[in-house]
Coordinates of C-alpha atoms in Angstrom, one line a residue:
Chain A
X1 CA -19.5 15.7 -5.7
X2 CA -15.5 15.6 -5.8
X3 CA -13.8 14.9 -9.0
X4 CA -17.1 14.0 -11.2
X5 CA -18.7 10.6 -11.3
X6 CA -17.9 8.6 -14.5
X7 CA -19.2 9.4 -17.5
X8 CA -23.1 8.5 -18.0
X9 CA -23.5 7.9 -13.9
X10 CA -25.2 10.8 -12.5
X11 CA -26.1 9.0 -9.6
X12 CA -24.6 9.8 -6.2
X13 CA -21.6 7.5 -5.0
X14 CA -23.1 4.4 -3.8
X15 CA -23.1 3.7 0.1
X16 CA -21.2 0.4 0.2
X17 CA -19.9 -1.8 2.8
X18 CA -16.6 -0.8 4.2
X19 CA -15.3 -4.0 3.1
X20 CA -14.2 -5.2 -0.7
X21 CA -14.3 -8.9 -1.9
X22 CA -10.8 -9.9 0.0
X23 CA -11.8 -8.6 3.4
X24 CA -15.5 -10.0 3.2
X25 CA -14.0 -13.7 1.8
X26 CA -12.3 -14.1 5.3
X27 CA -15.0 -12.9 7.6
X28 CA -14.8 -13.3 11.6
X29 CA -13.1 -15.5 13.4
X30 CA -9.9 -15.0 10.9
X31 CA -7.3 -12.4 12.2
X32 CA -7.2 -10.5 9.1
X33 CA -3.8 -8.2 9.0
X34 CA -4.7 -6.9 6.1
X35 CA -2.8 -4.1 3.9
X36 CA -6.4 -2.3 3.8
X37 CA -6.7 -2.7 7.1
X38 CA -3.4 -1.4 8.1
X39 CA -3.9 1.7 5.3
X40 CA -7.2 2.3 6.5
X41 CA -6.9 2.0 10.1
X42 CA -10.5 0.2 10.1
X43 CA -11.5 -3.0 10.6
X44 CA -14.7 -3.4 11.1
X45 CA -17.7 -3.6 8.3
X46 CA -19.2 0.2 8.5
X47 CA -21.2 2.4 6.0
X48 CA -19.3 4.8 5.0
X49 CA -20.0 7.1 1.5
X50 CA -16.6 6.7 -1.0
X51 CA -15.9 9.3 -3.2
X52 CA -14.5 8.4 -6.7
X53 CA -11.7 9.8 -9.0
X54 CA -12.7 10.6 -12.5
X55 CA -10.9 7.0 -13.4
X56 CA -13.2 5.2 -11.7
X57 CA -15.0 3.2 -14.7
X58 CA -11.5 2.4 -16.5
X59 CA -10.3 0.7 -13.4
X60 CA -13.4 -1.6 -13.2
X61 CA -13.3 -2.0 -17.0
X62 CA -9.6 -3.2 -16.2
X63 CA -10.7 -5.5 -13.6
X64 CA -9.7 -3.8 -10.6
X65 CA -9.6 -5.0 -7.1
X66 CA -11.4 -2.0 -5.4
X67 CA -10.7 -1.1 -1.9
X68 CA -11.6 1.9 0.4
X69 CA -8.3 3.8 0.8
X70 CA -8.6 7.7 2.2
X71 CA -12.6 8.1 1.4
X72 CA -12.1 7.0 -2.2
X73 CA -12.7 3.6 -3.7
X74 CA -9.4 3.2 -5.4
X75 CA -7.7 0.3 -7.5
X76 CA -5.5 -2.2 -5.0
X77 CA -4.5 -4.0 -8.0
X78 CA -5.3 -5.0 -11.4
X79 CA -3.0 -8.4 -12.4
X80 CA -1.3 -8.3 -9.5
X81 CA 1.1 -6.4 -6.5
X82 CA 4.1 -8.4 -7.7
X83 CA 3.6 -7.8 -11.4
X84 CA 2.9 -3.9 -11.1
X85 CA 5.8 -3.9 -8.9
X86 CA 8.1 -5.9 -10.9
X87 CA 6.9 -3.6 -14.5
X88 CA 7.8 -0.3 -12.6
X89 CA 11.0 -1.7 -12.0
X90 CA 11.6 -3.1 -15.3
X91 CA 10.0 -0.3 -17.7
X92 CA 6.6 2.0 -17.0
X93 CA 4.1 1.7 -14.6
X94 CA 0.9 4.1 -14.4
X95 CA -1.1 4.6 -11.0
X96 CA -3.8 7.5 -10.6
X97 CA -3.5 9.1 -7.9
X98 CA -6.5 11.8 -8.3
X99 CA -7.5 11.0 -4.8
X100 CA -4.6 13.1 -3.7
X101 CA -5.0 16.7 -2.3
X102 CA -4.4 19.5 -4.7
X103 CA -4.4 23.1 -2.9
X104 CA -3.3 26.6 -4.5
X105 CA -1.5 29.1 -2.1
X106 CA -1.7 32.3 -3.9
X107 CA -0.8 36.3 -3.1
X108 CA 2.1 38.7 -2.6
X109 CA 3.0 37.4 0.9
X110 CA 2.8 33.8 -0.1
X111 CA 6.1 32.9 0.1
X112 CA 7.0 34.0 3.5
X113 CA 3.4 32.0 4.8
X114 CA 4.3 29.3 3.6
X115 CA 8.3 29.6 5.0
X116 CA 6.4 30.0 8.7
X117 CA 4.1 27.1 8.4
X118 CA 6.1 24.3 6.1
X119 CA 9.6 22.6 7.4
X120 CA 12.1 23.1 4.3
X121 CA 13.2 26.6 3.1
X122 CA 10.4 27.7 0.6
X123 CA 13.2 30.4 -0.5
X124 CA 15.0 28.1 -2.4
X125 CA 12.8 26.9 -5.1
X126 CA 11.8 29.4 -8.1
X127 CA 9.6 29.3 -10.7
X128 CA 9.4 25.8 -12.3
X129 CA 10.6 24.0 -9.3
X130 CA 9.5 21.5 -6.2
X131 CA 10.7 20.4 -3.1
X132 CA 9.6 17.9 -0.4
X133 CA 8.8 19.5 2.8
X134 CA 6.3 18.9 6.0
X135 CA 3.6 20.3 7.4
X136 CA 4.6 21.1 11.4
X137 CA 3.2 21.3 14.9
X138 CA 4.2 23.0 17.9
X139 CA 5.5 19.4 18.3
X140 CA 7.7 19.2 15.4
X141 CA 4.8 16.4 14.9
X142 CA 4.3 16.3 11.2
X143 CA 0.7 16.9 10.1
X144 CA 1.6 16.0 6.6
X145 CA 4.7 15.6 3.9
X146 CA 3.6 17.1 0.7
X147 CA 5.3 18.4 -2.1
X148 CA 5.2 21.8 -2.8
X149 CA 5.3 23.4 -6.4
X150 CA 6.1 27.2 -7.3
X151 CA 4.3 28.3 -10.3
X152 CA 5.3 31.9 -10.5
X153 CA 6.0 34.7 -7.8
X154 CA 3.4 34.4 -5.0
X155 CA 1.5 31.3 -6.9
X156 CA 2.4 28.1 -5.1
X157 CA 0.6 24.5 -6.0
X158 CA 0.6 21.9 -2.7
X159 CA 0.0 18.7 -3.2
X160 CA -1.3 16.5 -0.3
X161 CA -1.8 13.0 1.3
X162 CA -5.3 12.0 0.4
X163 CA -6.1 11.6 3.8
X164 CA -4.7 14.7 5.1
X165 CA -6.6 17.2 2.3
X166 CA -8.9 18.3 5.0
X167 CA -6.9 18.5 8.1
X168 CA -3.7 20.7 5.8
X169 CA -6.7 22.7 4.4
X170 CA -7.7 23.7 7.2
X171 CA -4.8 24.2 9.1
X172 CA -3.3 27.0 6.2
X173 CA -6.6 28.4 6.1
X174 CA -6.6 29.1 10.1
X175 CA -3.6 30.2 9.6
X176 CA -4.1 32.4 6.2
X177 CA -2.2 35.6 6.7
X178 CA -3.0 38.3 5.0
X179 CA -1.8 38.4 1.1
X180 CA -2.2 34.9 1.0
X181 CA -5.0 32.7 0.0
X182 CA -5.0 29.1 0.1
X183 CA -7.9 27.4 -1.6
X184 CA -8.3 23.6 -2.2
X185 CA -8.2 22.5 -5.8
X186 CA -8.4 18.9 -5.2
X187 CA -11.9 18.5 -7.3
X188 CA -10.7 20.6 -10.3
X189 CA -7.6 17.7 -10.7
X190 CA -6.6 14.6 -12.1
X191 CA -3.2 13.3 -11.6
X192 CA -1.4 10.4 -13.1
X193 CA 2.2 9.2 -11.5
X194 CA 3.8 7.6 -14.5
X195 CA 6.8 6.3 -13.3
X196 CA 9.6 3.5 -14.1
X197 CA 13.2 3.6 -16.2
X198 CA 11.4 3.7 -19.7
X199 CA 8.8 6.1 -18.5
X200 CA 10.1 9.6 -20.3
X201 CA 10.5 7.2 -23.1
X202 CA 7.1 6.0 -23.8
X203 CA 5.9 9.6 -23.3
X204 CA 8.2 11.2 -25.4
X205 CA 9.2 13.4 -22.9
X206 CA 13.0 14.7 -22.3
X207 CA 15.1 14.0 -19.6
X208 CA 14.7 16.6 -16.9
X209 CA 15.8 17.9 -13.5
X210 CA 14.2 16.0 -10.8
X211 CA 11.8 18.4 -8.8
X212 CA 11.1 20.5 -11.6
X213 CA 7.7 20.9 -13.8
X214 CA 6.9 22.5 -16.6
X215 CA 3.4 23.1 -18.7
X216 CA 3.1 20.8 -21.4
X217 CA 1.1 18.7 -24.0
X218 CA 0.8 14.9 -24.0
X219 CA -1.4 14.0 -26.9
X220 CA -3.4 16.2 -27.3
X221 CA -4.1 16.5 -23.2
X222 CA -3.0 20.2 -21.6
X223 CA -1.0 19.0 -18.7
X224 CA 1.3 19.9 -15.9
X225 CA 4.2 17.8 -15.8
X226 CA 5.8 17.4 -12.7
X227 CA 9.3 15.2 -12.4
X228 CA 8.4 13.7 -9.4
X229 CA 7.0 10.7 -8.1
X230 CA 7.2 8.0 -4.6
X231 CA 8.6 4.9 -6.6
X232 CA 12.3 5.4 -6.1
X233 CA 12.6 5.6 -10.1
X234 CA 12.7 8.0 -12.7
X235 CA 9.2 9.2 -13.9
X236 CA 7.0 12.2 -13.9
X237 CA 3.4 12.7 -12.1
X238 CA 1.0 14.6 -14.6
X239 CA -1.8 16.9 -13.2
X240 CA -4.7 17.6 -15.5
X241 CA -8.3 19.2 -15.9
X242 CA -10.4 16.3 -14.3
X243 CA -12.6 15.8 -17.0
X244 CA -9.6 14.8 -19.2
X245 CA -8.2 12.3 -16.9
X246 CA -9.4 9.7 -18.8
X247 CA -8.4 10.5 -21.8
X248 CA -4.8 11.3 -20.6
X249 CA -5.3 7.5 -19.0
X250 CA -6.4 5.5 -22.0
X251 CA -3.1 8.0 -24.0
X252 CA -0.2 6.6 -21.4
X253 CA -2.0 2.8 -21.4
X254 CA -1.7 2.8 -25.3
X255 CA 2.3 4.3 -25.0
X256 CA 2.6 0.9 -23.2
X257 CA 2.4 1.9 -19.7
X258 CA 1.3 -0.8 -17.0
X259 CA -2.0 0.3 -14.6
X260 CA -0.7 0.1 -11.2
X261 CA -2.4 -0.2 -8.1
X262 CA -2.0 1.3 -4.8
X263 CA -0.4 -2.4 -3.4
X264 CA 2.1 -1.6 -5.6
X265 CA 2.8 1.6 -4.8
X266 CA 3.4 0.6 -1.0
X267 CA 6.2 -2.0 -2.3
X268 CA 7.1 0.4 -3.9
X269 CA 7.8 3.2 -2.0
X270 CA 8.7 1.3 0.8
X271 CA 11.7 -0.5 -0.8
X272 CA 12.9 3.0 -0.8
X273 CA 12.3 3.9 2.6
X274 CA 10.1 6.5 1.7
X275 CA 7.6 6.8 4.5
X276 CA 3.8 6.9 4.4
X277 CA 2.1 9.7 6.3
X278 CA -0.1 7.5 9.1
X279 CA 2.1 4.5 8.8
X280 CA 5.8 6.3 9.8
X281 CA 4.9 9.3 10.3
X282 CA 2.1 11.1 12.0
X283 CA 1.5 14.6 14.2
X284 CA 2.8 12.1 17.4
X285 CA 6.4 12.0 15.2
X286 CA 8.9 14.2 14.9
X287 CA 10.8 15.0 12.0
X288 CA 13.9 14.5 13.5
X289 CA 13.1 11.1 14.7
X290 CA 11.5 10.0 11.5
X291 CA 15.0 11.0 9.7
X292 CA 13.4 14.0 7.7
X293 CA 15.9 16.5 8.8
X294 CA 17.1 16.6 5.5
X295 CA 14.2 18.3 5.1
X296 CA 13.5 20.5 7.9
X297 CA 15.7 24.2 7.5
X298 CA 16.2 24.5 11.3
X299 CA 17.7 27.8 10.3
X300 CA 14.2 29.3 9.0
X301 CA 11.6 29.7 11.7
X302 CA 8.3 28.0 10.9
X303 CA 6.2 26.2 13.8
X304 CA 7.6 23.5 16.0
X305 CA 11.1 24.5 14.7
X306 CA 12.7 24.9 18.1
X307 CA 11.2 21.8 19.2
X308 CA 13.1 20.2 16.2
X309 CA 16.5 22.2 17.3
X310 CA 16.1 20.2 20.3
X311 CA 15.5 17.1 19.4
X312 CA 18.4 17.4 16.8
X313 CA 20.8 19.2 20.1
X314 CA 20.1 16.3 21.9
X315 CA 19.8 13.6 19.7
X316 CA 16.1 11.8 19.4
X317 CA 15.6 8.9 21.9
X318 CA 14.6 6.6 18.9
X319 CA 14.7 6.5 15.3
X320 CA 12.7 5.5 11.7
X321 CA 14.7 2.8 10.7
X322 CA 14.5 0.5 7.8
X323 CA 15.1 -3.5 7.8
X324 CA 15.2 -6.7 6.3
X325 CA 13.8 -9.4 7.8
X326 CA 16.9 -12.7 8.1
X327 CA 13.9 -15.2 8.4
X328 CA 10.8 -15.9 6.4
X329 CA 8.5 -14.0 7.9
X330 CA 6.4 -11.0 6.5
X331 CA 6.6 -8.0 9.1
X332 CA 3.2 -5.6 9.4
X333 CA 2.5 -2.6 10.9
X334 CA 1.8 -2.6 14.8
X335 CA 3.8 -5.6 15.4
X336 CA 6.2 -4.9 18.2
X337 CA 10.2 -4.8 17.7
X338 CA 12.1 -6.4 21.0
X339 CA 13.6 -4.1 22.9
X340 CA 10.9 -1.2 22.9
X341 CA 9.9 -0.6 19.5
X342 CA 7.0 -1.3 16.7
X343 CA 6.7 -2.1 13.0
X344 CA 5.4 1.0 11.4
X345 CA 5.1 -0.4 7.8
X346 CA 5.6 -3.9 6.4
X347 CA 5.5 -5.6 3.2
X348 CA 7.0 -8.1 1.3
X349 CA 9.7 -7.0 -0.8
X350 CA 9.0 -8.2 -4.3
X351 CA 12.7 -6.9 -5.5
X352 CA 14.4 -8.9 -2.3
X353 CA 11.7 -11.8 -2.4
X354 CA 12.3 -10.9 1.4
X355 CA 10.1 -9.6 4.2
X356 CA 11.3 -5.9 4.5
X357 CA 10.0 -2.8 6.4
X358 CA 10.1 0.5 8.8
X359 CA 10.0 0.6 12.6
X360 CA 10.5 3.0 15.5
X361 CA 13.3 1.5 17.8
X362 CA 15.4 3.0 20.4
X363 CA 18.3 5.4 19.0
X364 CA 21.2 3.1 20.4
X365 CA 19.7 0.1 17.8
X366 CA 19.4 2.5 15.0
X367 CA 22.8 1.7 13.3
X368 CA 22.7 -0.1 9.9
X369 CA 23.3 -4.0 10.6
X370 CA 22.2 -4.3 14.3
X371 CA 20.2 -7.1 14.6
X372 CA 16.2 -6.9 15.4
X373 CA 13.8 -9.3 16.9
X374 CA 10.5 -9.0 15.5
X375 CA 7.2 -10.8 17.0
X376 CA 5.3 -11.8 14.1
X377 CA 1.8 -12.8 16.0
X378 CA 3.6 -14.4 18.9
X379 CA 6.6 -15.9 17.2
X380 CA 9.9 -14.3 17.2
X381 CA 11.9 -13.8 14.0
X382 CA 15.0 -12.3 12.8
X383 CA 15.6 -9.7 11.1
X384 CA 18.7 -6.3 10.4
X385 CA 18.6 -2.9 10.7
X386 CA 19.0 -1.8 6.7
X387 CA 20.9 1.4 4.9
X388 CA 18.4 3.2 3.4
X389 CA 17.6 2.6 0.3
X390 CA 16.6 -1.3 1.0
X391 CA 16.6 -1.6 -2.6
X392 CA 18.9 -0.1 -4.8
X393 CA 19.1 -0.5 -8.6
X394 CA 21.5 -3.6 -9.9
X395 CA 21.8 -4.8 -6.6
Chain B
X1 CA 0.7 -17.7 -13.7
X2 CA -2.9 -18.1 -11.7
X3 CA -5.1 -20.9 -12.2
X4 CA -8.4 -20.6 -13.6
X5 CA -11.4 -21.0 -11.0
X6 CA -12.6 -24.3 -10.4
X7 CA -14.0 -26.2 -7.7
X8 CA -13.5 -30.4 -8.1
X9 CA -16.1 -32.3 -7.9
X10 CA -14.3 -35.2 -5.9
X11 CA -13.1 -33.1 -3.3
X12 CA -15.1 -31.5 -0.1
X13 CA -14.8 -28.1 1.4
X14 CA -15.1 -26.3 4.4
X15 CA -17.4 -23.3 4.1
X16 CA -13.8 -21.1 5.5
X17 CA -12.4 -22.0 1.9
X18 CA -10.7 -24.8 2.6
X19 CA -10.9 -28.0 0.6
X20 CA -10.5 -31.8 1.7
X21 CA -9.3 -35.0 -0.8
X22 CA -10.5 -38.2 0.9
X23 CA -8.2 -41.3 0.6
X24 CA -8.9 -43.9 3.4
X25 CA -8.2 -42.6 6.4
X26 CA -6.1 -39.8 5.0
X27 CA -6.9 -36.3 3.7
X28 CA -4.8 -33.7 2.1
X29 CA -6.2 -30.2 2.6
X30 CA -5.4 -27.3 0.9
X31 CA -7.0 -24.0 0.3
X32 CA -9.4 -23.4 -2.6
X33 CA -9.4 -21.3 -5.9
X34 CA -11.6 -18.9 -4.3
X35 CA -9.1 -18.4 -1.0
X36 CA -6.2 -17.8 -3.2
X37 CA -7.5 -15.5 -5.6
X38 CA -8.8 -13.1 -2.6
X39 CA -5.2 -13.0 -1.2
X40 CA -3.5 -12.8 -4.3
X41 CA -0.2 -13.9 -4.9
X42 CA 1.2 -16.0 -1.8
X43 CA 4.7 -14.8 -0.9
X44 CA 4.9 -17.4 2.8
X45 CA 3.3 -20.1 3.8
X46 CA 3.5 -20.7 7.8
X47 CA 3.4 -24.9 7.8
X48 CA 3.0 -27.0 10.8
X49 CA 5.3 -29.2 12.4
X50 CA 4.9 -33.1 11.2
X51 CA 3.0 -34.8 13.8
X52 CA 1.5 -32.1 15.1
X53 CA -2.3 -32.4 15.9
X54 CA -5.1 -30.2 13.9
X55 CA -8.5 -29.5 15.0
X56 CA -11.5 -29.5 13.1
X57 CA -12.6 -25.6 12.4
X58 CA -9.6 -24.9 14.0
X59 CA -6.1 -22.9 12.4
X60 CA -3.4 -24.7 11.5
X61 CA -1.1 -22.1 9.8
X62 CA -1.1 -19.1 7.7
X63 CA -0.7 -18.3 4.3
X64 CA 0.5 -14.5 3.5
X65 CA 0.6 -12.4 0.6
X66 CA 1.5 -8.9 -0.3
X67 CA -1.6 -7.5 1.1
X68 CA -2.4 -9.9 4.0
X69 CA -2.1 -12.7 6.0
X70 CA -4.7 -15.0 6.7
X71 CA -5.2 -18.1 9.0
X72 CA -6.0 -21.8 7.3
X73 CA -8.4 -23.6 8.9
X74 CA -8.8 -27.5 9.1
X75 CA -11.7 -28.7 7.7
X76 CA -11.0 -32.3 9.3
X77 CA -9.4 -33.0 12.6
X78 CA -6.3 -35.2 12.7
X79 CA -2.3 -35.7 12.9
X80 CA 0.5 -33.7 10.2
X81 CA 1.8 -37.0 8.5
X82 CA 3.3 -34.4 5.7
X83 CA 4.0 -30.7 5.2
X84 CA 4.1 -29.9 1.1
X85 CA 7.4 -28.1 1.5
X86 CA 7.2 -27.0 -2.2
X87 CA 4.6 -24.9 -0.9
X88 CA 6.5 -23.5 1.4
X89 CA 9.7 -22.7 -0.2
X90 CA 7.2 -21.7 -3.4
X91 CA 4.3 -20.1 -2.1
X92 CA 3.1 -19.1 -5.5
X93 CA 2.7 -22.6 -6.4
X94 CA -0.6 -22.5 -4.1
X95 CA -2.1 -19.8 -6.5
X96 CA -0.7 -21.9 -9.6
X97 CA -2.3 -25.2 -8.8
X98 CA -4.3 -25.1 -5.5
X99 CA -5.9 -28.4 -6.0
X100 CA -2.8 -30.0 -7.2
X101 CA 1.0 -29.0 -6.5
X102 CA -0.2 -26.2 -4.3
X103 CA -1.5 -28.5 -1.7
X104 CA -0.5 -27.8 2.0
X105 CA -0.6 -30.9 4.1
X106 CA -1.4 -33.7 4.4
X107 CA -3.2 -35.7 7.7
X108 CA -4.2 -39.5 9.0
X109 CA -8.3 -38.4 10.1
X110 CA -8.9 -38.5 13.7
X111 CA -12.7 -38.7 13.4
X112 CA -13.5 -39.7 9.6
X113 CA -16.8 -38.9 10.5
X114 CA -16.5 -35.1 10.0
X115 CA -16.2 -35.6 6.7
X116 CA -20.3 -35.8 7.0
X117 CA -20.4 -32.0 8.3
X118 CA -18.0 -30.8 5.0
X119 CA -19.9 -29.4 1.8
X120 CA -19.7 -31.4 -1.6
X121 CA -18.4 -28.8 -4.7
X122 CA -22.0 -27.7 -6.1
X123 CA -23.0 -26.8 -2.6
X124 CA -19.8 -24.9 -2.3
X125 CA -20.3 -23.1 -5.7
X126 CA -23.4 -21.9 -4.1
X127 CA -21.4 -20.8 -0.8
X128 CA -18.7 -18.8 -3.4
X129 CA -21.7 -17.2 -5.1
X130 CA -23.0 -16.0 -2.1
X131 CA -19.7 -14.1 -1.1

């Protein structure tokens, strides 16, 4: 069992068709270029066993959409994308994100581990801060992003792509040296990303450095709180004892937060170019390429590194770019960019009321403003090479 | 704002979601309460041209929101007399009004008797209940 079924539902999680209302409404014969597809890289119906966070009965007593997303049955939606979207803009939006992979790296040697196996330079967090690094290959390929938290000396707190728990888990524990022991924590954990301009407000919580975390209380709920978050606004994630998830749910709901779904957080995140691990970036991309040498120390040695020097000597032969699309036309992942490259996410931007997204295309059509021809199922359309952020605040 | 479900009793539907109102030897067609809400909010509409021809069980654009895009199917075979371009510059109106204002176009029937093969609303309430 991961992360305890709902209260009063002892029962195992069901076996359900790989398919949610939407997908099943439009059955075949319709192309269906759905966001779960995309997500979940499946199309067909198959029987798989989803896991569930310990939120699971408040979403459907909020009248989620479920979808299969990373194993789990997780909340799409609840009113709406463009209405969560639009309130974590605006003021305070709440998403759980207990699916997400917690792991613990702990022992005397733990620091320099972890400065051989993850991209950015461990050295320079202490106690009570975080920083954004990758997961490497012999590649420079990037087996996951994940944020990593230092608790104390030799205690370190990893947290992962839902997805990727398994593979990251495995890879540090293959890895392990000695003095070090990784363990996965992911059951023990809820964790709530409360994010959005009035979110501190509504929690009563004081401004603080980004990337730092702190123990705390938030009505009456023991919880880590962590200023960090993949919406491009202020706002803190909160990690707690699973079994009080839901009571640290139904505390930020009645502060006036807005339940968010994971639609939302893909508009979200991507109107800040922040890239999603098996849309823009995978184990085939470097982290050159994908524009995360900000954080890649290529002056540390940790696996893949001289791979990355390379690529960085040389210059990568294409590049993660954002854009806008010029017509109306909704870009999605997969669909190819003229010229030699390929939509790796796509969405419709709810802040632009435009088609935006990310794409691999060859280094010489990376510059902000070049113009981009997109096939959108057979039919070209328009669109330009964006500065990152696509969306900035007051614009 | 999103409508509430319904399903007219004066208009007929295609078992893809699509719905049909009869006048003459026209028809307007739209998508139905059922299509929109299992897309959620419509951000582009892909119409076709005026006086291009649509074939029965066949796709004759797309509607797109956030999530997905899906194609619309004709429930009648015909010509494009009209596209509803409110629809298309306001997608959301589909989701608003589907049997009204968010109609998408609007066709002179090629073969009225098709019409005959299309499901009346209680046998289409059935079809949604089954889904």
């Amino acid at each position: 069992m991961r992360l305890g079924e709902p209260p009063g539902s002892p029962r195992p999680p069901p076996l359900v068709r790989f398919a949610d209302k939407a997908l099943r409404a439009f059955p075949e014969g319709r192309r269906w270029h759905g966001w779960e597809q995309v997500v979940g890289g499946r199309v067909a119906l198959v029987e798989a066993t989803l896991e569930r966070t310990p939120l699971f009965a408040r979403h459907v007593s909020l009248g989620a959409r479920m979808v299969p997303f990373a194993g789990f049955e997780m909340p799409v939606q609840y009113e709406g994308v463009i209405p969560e979207h639009r309130a974590v803009r605006a003021d305070c939006g709440v998403f759980d994100v207990s699916h997400m992979g917690e792991l613990h790296v702990d022992g005397p040697t733990t620091a320099a581990f972890l400065q051989e196996m993850l991209s950015n330079d461990v050295d320079r967090i202490g106690d009570g801060e975080a920083q954004y690094t990758l997961l490497t290959n012999e590649q420079g390929g990037i087996v996951d992003d994940l944020i990593a938290y230092r608790l104390a000396f030799g205690q370190y707190y990893l947290v992962v792509n839902a997805s990727n728990r398994e593979a990251v888990y495995r890879w540090l524990k293959e890895s392990e040296a000695r003095g070090s022991e990784v363990r996965d924590a992911s059951d023990d954990y809820g964790l709530l990303a409360v994010q959005g301009p009035r979110s501190l407000e509504r929690l009563g919580l004081p401004d603080a450095a980004a990337f730092t975390h702190e123990m705390g209380e938030l009505d009456g709920v023991e919880v880590m709180i962590c200023r960090t978050g993949y919406t491009g606004e202020k706002g803190v994630e909160l990690c707690c004892a699973a079994e009080d998830a839901p009571d640290l749910w139904d505390a930020i709901l009645a502060r006036g937060a807005v339940p968010c779904g994971l639609g939302a957080r893909d508009t979200l995140r991507l109107e800040v170019c922040y890239p999603l691990h098996g849309n823009d970036i995978s184990p085939e991309t470097d982290a050159i390429s994908a524009g995360l040498g900000w954080a890649c120390a290529l002056d540390t040695d940790f696996t893949g590194v001289e791979t990355l020097r390379r690529i960085r000597e040389e210059g990568p032969a294409r590049k993660l770019v954002p854009f806008v699309m010029e017509e109306r036309a909704v870009p999605r992942q997969g669909m190819p960019i003229e010229g030699g490259g390929e939509v790796t996410s796509g969405t419709h931007s709810p802040m632009l009321d435009r088609g935006i997204g990310m794409g691999y295309v060859p280094a010489g059509s990376a510059a902000p403003n070049t113009e981009l021809v997109i096939d959108v199922r057979g039919k070209p359309r328009r669109a330009r090479v964006a500065k990152k952020p696509i969306y900035r605040k007051g614009e | 704002m999103a409508a509430a479900e319904s399903y007219p009793d004066d208009l007929r539907y295609h078992p893809e979601h699509d719905w049909a109102r009869i006048a003459g030897d026209e028809a307007t067609l739209g998508i139905t309460w059922f299509a929109q809400d299992a897309l959620g909010e419509l951000v582009h509409y892909e119409a076709p041209a005026v006086g291009a021809a649509v074939t029965k069980d066949g796709s004759y654009g797309e509607v797109e929101s956030v999530k997905a895009v899906s194609d619309i199917v004709a429930p009648l075979s015909g010509e494009v007399l009209e596209v509803n371009e409110k629809a298309v510059d306001e997608p959301e109106t589909v989701n608003e009004d589907p049997y009204g204002e968010g109609w998408l176009i609007r066709i002179r029937m090629s073969d009225p008797a098709e019409i005959d093969a299309l499901m009346d609303a209680d046998a289409y309430r059935a079809h949604v209940a089954d889904q």
